[in-house]
Coordinates of C-alpha atoms in Angstrom, one line a residue:
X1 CA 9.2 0.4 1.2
X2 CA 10.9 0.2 -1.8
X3 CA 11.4 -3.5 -1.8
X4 CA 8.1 -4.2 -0.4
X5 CA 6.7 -2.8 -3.6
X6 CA 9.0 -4.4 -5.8
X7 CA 7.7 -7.8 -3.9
X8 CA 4.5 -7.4 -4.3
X9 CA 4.7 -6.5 -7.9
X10 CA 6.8 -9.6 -8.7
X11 CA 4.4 -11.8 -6.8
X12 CA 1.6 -10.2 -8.8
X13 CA 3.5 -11.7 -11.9
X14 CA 5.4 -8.7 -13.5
X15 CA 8.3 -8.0 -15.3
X16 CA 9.9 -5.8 -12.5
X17 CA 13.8 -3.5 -12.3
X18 CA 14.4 -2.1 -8.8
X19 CA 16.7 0.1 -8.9
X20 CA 19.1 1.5 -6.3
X21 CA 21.7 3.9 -5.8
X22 CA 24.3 1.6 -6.5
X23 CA 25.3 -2.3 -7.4
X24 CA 25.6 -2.4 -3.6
X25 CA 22.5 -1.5 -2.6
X26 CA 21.2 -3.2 -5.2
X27 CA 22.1 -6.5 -3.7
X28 CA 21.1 -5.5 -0.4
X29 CA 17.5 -4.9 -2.2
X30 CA 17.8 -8.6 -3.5
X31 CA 18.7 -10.0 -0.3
X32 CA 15.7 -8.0 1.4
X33 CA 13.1 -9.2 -1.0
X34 CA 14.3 -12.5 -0.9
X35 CA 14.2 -12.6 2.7
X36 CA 10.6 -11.7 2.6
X37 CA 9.6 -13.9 0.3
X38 CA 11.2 -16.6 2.5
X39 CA 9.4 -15.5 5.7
X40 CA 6.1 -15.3 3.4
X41 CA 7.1 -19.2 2.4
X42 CA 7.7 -20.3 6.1
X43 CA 4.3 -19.0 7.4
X44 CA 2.3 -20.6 4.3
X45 CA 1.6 -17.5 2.7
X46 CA 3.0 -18.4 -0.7
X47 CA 4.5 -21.3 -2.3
X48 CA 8.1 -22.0 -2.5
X49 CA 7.6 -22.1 -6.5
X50 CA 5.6 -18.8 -6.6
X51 CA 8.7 -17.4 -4.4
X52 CA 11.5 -18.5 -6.7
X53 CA 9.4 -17.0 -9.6
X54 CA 9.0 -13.7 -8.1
X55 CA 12.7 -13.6 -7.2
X56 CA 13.5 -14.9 -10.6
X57 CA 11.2 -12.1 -12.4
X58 CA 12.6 -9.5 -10.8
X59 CA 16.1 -7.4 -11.9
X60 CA 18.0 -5.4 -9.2
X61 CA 20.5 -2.7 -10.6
X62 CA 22.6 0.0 -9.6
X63 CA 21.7 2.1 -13.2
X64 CA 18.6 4.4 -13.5
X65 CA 19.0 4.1 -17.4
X66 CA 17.5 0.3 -16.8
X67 CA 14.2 2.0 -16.4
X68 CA 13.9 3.2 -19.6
X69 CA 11.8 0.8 -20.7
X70 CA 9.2 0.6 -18.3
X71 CA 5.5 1.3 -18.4
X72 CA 5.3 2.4 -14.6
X73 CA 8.1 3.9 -12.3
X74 CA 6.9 4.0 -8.5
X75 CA 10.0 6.0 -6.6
X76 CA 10.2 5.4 -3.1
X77 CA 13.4 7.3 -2.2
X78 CA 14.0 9.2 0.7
X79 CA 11.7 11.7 2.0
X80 CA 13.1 14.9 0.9
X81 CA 12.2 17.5 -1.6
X82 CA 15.4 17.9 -3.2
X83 CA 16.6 14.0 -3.9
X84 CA 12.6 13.0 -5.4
X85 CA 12.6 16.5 -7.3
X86 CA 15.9 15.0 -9.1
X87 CA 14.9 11.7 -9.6
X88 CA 11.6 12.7 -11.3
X89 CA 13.9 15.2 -13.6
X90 CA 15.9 12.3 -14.5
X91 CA 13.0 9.7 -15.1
X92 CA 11.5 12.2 -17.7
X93 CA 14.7 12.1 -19.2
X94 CA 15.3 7.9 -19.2
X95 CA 11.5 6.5 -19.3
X96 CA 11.2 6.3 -22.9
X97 CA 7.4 5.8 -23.2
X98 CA 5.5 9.1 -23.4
X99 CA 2.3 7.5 -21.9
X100 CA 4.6 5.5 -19.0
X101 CA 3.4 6.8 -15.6
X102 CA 5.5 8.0 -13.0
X103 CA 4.1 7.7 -9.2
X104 CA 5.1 8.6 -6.3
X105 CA 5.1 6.4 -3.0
X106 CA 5.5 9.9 -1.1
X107 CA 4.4 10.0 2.5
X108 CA 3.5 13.8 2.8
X109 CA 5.5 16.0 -0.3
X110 CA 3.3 17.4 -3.3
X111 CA 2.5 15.5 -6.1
X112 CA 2.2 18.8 -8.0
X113 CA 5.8 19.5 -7.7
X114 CA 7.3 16.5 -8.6
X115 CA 5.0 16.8 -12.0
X116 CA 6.3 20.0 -12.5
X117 CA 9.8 18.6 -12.7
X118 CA 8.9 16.8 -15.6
X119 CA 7.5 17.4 -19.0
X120 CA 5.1 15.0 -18.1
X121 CA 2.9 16.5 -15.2
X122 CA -0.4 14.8 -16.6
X123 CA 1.3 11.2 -16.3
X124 CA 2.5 11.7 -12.8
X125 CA 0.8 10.5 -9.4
X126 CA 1.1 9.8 -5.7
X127 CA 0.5 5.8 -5.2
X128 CA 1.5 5.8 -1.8
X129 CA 1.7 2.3 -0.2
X130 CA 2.0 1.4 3.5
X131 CA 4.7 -0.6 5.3
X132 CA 4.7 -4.0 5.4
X133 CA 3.8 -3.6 1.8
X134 CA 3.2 -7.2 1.3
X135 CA 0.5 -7.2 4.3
X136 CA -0.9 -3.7 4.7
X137 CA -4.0 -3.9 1.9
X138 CA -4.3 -0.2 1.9
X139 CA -3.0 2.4 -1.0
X140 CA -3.5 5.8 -1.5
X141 CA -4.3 7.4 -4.7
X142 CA -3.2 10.9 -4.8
X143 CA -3.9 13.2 -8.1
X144 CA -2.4 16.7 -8.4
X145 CA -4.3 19.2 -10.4
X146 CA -2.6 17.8 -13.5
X147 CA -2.7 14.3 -13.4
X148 CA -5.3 13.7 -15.9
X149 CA -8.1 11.1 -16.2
X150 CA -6.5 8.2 -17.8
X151 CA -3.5 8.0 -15.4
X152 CA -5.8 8.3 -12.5
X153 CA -8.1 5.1 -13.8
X154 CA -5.1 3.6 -15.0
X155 CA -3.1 3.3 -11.7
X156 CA -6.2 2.5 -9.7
X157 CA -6.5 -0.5 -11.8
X158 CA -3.2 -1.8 -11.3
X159 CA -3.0 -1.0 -7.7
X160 CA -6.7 -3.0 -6.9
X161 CA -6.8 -5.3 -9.8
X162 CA -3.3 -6.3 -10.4
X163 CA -1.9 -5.5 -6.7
X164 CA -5.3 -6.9 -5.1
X165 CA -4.8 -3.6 -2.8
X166 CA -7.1 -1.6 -1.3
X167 CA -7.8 2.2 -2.9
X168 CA -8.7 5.4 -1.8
X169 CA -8.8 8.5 -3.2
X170 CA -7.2 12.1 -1.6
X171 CA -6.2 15.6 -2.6
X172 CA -2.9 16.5 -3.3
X173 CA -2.2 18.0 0.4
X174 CA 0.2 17.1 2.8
X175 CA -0.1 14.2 4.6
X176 CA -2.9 12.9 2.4
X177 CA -5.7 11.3 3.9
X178 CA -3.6 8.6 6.6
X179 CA -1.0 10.4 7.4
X180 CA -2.9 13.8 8.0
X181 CA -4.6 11.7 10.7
X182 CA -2.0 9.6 12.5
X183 CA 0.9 11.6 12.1
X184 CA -1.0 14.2 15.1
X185 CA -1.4 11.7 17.1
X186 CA 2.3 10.2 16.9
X187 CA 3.7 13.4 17.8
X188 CA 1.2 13.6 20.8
X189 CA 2.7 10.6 21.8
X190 CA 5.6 11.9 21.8
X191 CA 4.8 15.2 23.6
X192 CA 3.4 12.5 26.8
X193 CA 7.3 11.0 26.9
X194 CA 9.0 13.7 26.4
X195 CA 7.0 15.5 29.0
X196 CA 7.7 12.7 31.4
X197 CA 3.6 12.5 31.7
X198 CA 4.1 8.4 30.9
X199 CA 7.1 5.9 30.0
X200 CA 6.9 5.1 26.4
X201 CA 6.0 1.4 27.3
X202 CA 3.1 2.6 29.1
X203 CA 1.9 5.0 26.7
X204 CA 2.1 1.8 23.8
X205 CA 0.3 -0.4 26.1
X206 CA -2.2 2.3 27.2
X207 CA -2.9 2.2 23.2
X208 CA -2.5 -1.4 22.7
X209 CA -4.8 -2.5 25.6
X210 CA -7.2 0.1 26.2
X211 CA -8.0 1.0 22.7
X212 CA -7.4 -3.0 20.8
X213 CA -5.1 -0.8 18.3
X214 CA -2.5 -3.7 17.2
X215 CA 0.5 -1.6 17.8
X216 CA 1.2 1.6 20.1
X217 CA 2.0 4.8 19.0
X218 CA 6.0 5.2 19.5
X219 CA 6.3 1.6 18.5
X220 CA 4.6 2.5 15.3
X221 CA 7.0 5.6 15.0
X222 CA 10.0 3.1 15.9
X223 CA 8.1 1.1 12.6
X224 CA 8.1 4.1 10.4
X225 CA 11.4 5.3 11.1
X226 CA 11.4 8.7 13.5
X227 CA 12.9 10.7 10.4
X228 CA 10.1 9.6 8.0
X229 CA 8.0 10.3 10.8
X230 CA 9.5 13.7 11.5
X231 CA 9.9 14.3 7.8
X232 CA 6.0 13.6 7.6
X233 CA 5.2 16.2 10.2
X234 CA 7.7 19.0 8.7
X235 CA 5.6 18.8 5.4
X236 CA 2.1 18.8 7.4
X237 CA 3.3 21.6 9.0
X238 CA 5.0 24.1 6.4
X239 CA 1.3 23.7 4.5
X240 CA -1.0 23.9 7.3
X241 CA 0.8 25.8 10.1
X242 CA -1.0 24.2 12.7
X243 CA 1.0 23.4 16.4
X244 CA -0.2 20.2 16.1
X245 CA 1.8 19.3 13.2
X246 CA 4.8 20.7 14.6
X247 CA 7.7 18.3 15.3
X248 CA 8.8 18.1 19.0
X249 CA 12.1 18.8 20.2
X250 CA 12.7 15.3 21.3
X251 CA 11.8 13.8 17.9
X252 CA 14.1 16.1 16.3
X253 CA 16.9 15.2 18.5
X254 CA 16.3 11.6 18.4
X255 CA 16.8 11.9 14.3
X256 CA 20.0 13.8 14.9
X257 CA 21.5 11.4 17.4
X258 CA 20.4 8.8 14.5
X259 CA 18.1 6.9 17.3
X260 CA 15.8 6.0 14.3
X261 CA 13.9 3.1 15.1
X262 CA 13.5 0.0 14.2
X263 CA 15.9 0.5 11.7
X264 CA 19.1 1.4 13.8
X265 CA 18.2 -0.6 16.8
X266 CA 16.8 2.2 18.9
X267 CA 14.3 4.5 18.9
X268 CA 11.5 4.8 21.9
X269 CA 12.6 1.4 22.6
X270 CA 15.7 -1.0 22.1
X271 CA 15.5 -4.0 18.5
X272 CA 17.8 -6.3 18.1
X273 CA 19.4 -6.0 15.3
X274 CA 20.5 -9.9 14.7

């Protein structure tokens, strides 16, 4: 996700750090963007020119002080509570400019509390993009009660007129207004394999075939990554306590035995990894 939005950005002509946990992953981050930009190249999407220049715009480090001179920060680390709480402490810290914004590409956790770790609440904001970043048109815009006005208008502007994406509007609740839908109907997908009701290829092509929806549900999950996914439906259901929120036991043991998805070559079904 991460380097999805740093793509898109760089295509969209600006001045853009990603930044990683180390000088590592920071190349690994170079050599994923630039491998999308080449796909985007071979399919006549974009112009080998426009690709080298969004490559050549675009800075990947291993230092979060490299951000202090930004205007906008969008995080996009992992799912958890703890590790976004701490990089919004430290962005507060590092981003120099007291009218920068700080977003949030957050699946499911609350805006509010990621403000709150800052001194900075009213310039904070979910902007929560969807994966293939570079395809998906779609971004949420998610305002907690003290996100003010001005960053509100100001990240809507960048997202649809800079970005060319997409924007809707939701509360600051879990899930927001995509996930709060399909994440229920994942798990329920789940619930039909794991109850041995349907194969998981038959439950995607029952999806695919009988409802036109591009992708079926477990392969979607497989796209997401089952501990995003799992992540997702731990948040929906600490804040609304529903059983249809609840993540099954499957799922759960899936992400333990690190059956991820697409992402670790097996999840409801088998990727190559090549």
């Amino acid at each position: 996700m991460g380097a999805g939005i740093a793509e898109v950005c760089a295509r969209a002509g600006l001045d853009t750090v990603v930044c990683e946990v180390d000088a590592v992953a920071a190349r690994a981050a170079r050599d994923r963007v630039a491998a999308s930009l080449d796909r985007a190249v071979r399919r006549g999407k974009l112009a080998p020119d426009a690709a080298a220049d969004a490559l050549a715009r675009t800075v990947f480090t291993g230092h979060l002080d490299d951000l202090a001179d930004r205007q906008l920060v969008v995080e996009a680390v992992v799912e958890n509570p703890a590790a976004k709480t701490e990089v919004f402490a430290a962005l507060d810290k590092i981003v120099e400019d007291p009218d920068a914004v700080l977003a949030t590409n957050t699946s499911s956790l609350p805006v509010m509390r990621l403000g709150m770790a800052t001194g900075r609440a009213d310039r904070v904001v979910g902007l929560h993009f969807f994966n293939p970043v570079p395809v998906l048109p779609l971004v949420e815009v998610v305002t907690s009660l003290h996100t003010s006005a001005a960053t509100t208008a100001a990240v809507e502007e960048f997202a649809a007129r800079t970005l060319g994406k997409t924007v809707i509007r939701s509360q600051d609740r879990a899930g927001f207004v995509v996930n709060a839908l399909l994440i229920p109907y994942l798990l329920a997908a789940v619930r039909m394999a794991e109850s041995g009701f349907a194969t998981a290829a038959d439950i995607d092509t029952g999806m695919e075939l009988g409802c036109a929806h591009p992708m079926g549900p477990l392969k979607l999950a497989d796209l997401i990554g089952l501990d995003t996914v799992a992540s997702i439906a731990e948040s929906l259901y600490d804040e609304f306590r529903e059983a249809l929120y609840a993540p099954p036991p499957l799922l759960l043991r899936m992400v333990e035995a690190g059956l991820l998805g697409r992402k670790t070559g097996r999840g409801f079904h088998t990727y190559d990894q090549a």
